[in-house]
GROMACS .gro file of C-alpha atoms in nm:
model
  118
    1MET     CA    1   0.006  -0.011   0.020
    2LYS     CA    2   0.146   0.329  -0.068
    3THR     CA    3   0.144   0.590   0.211
    4PHE     CA    4   0.085   0.970   0.135
    5LYS     CA    5   0.460   1.004   0.083
    6ASP     CA    6   0.463   0.781  -0.216
    7TYR     CA    7   0.186   0.937  -0.352
    8LEU     CA    8   0.337   1.292  -0.336
    9THR     CA    9   0.699   1.176  -0.442
   10GLU     CA   10   0.558   0.986  -0.784
   11SER     CA   11   0.637   1.164  -1.096
   12THR     CA   12   0.259   1.100  -1.277
   13ASN     CA   13  -0.022   1.289  -0.990
   14ASP     CA   14  -0.351   1.091  -1.032
   15SER     CA   15  -0.544   1.302  -0.883
   16ILE     CA   16  -0.866   1.009  -0.856
   17ASP     CA   17  -0.593   0.813  -0.625
   18ILE     CA   18  -0.520   1.133  -0.413
   19GLN     CA   19  -0.902   1.240  -0.357
   20ASN     CA   20  -0.900   0.837  -0.284
   21LEU     CA   21  -0.641   0.832   0.040
   22LEU     CA   22  -0.739   1.132   0.185
   23ASN     CA   23  -1.103   1.066   0.166
   24GLU     CA   24  -1.058   0.800   0.324
   25SER     CA   25  -1.279   0.703   0.643
   26HIS     CA   26  -1.385   0.429   0.865
   27ASP     CA   27  -1.722   0.320   1.018
   28LEU     CA   28  -1.770   0.438   1.395
   29THR     CA   29  -1.871   0.109   1.650
   30GLU     CA   30  -2.144   0.145   1.859
   31GLU     CA   31  -1.928   0.238   2.185
   32GLN     CA   32  -1.764   0.519   1.965
   33GLU     CA   33  -2.142   0.632   1.826
   34THR     CA   34  -2.330   0.596   2.179
   35ALA     CA   35  -2.058   0.749   2.351
   36ILE     CA   36  -2.069   1.033   2.064
   37ASP     CA   37  -2.444   1.075   2.118
   38ASN     CA   38  -2.362   1.089   2.508
   39ALA     CA   39  -2.089   1.392   2.479
   40VAL     CA   40  -2.352   1.575   2.214
   41ASP     CA   41  -2.631   1.548   2.451
   42ARG     CA   42  -2.451   1.661   2.701
   43ILE     CA   43  -2.310   2.013   2.546
   44MET     CA   44  -2.639   2.041   2.395
   45GLU     CA   45  -2.840   2.013   2.746
   46GLU     CA   46  -2.539   2.204   2.968
   47HIS     CA   47  -2.626   2.519   2.668
   48ASN     CA   48  -3.010   2.507   2.681
   49ASN     CA   49  -2.960   2.549   3.084
   50GLY     CA   50  -2.742   2.869   2.938
   51LYS     CA   51  -2.365   2.758   3.003
   52ASP     CA   52  -2.117   2.900   2.798
   53LEU     CA   53  -1.986   2.618   2.517
   54GLU     CA   54  -1.631   2.676   2.600
   55VAL     CA   55  -1.676   2.629   2.926
   56ILE     CA   56  -1.863   2.310   2.889
   57MET     CA   57  -1.545   2.166   2.649
   58GLU     CA   58  -1.321   2.286   2.891
   59GLU     CA   59  -1.501   2.113   3.180
   60ILE     CA   60  -1.562   1.792   2.958
   61ILE     CA   61  -1.173   1.777   2.854
   62ASN     CA   62  -1.049   1.796   3.199
   63GLU     CA   63  -1.305   1.593   3.327
   64GLY     CA   64  -1.090   1.293   3.047
   65ILE     CA   65  -0.783   1.412   3.154
   66LEU     CA   66  -0.845   1.439   3.572
   67GLY     CA   67  -0.982   1.053   3.470
   68SER     CA   68  -0.664   0.990   3.296
   69VAL     CA   69  -0.438   1.112   3.616
   70LEU     CA   70  -0.591   0.983   3.909
   71GLY     CA   71  -0.674   0.611   3.753
   72GLY     CA   72  -0.251   0.614   3.643
   73LEU     CA   73  -0.183   0.701   4.019
   74THR     CA   74  -0.432   0.454   4.158
   75GLY     CA   75  -0.289   0.161   3.875
   76PHE     CA   76   0.098   0.298   4.014
   77ALA     CA   77   0.010   0.270   4.354
   78LEU     CA   78  -0.247  -0.081   4.366
   79GLY     CA   79  -0.105  -0.240   4.026
   80LYS     CA   80   0.168  -0.451   4.213
   81THR     CA   81  -0.099  -0.588   4.417
   82VAL     CA   82  -0.357  -0.647   4.172
   83GLY     CA   83  -0.133  -0.809   3.902
   84LYS     CA   84  -0.025  -1.064   4.189
   85ALA     CA   85  -0.402  -1.138   4.257
   86ILE     CA   86  -0.426  -1.196   3.875
   87ALA     CA   87  -0.061  -1.439   3.860
   88LYS     CA   88  -0.219  -1.618   4.172
   89VAL     CA   89  -0.534  -1.712   4.002
   90LEU     CA   90  -0.376  -1.786   3.671
   91GLY     CA   91  -0.115  -1.989   3.847
   92ILE     CA   92   0.217  -1.792   3.739
   93GLN     CA   93   0.456  -1.796   4.010
   94LYS     CA   94   0.739  -1.654   3.792
   95GLY     CA   95   0.859  -1.549   3.496
   96ALA     CA   96   0.833  -1.328   3.198
   97LEU     CA   97   0.429  -1.312   3.279
   98TYR     CA   98   0.448  -1.251   3.614
   99ASP     CA   99   0.713  -1.003   3.584
  100LEU     CA  100   0.442  -0.790   3.363
  101LEU     CA  101   0.171  -0.850   3.554
  102THR     CA  102   0.332  -0.721   3.887
  103SER     CA  103   0.487  -0.408   3.648
  104ARG     CA  104   0.425  -0.084   3.825
  105LEU     CA  105   0.423   0.115   3.483
  106ILE     CA  106   0.133  -0.206   3.307
  107GLY     CA  107  -0.016  -0.087   3.606
  108ALA     CA  108   0.036   0.252   3.546
  109ALA     CA  109  -0.112   0.229   3.219
  110LEU     CA  110  -0.441   0.031   3.332
  111GLY     CA  111  -0.541   0.258   3.592
  112ALA     CA  112  -0.573   0.585   3.328
  113VAL     CA  113  -0.707   0.392   3.082
  114LEU     CA  114  -0.981   0.274   3.309
  115GLY     CA  115  -0.984   0.607   3.433
  116LYS     CA  116  -1.038   0.768   3.115
  117ARG     CA  117  -1.362   0.502   3.021
  118ILE     CA  118  -1.486   0.603   3.375
   0.00000   0.00000   0.00000
């Protein structure tokens, strides 16, 4: 598959191919559509209550950032303990998978993702 850079450096410039490349789209999943609908509903509800659009957007962005940070910190603090419990349930006592499950970095990453979704 050609990249956009390949198209730019080619001597023959077929504008239809470039246009197709730039207009390429992907369908949204049900989860993504629901999240978008919820965000739009929340924005409209807050706007109808008299809030400024910029204030509403700032609140939504700050909630996402705060959730990620708090989730990451929680994952960093509790990740090793949770990882040990998961390893114990799976019967893993040592090795690379045990090290991965009990890693604080992995715990922080999982916590950040979970915090972002909540």
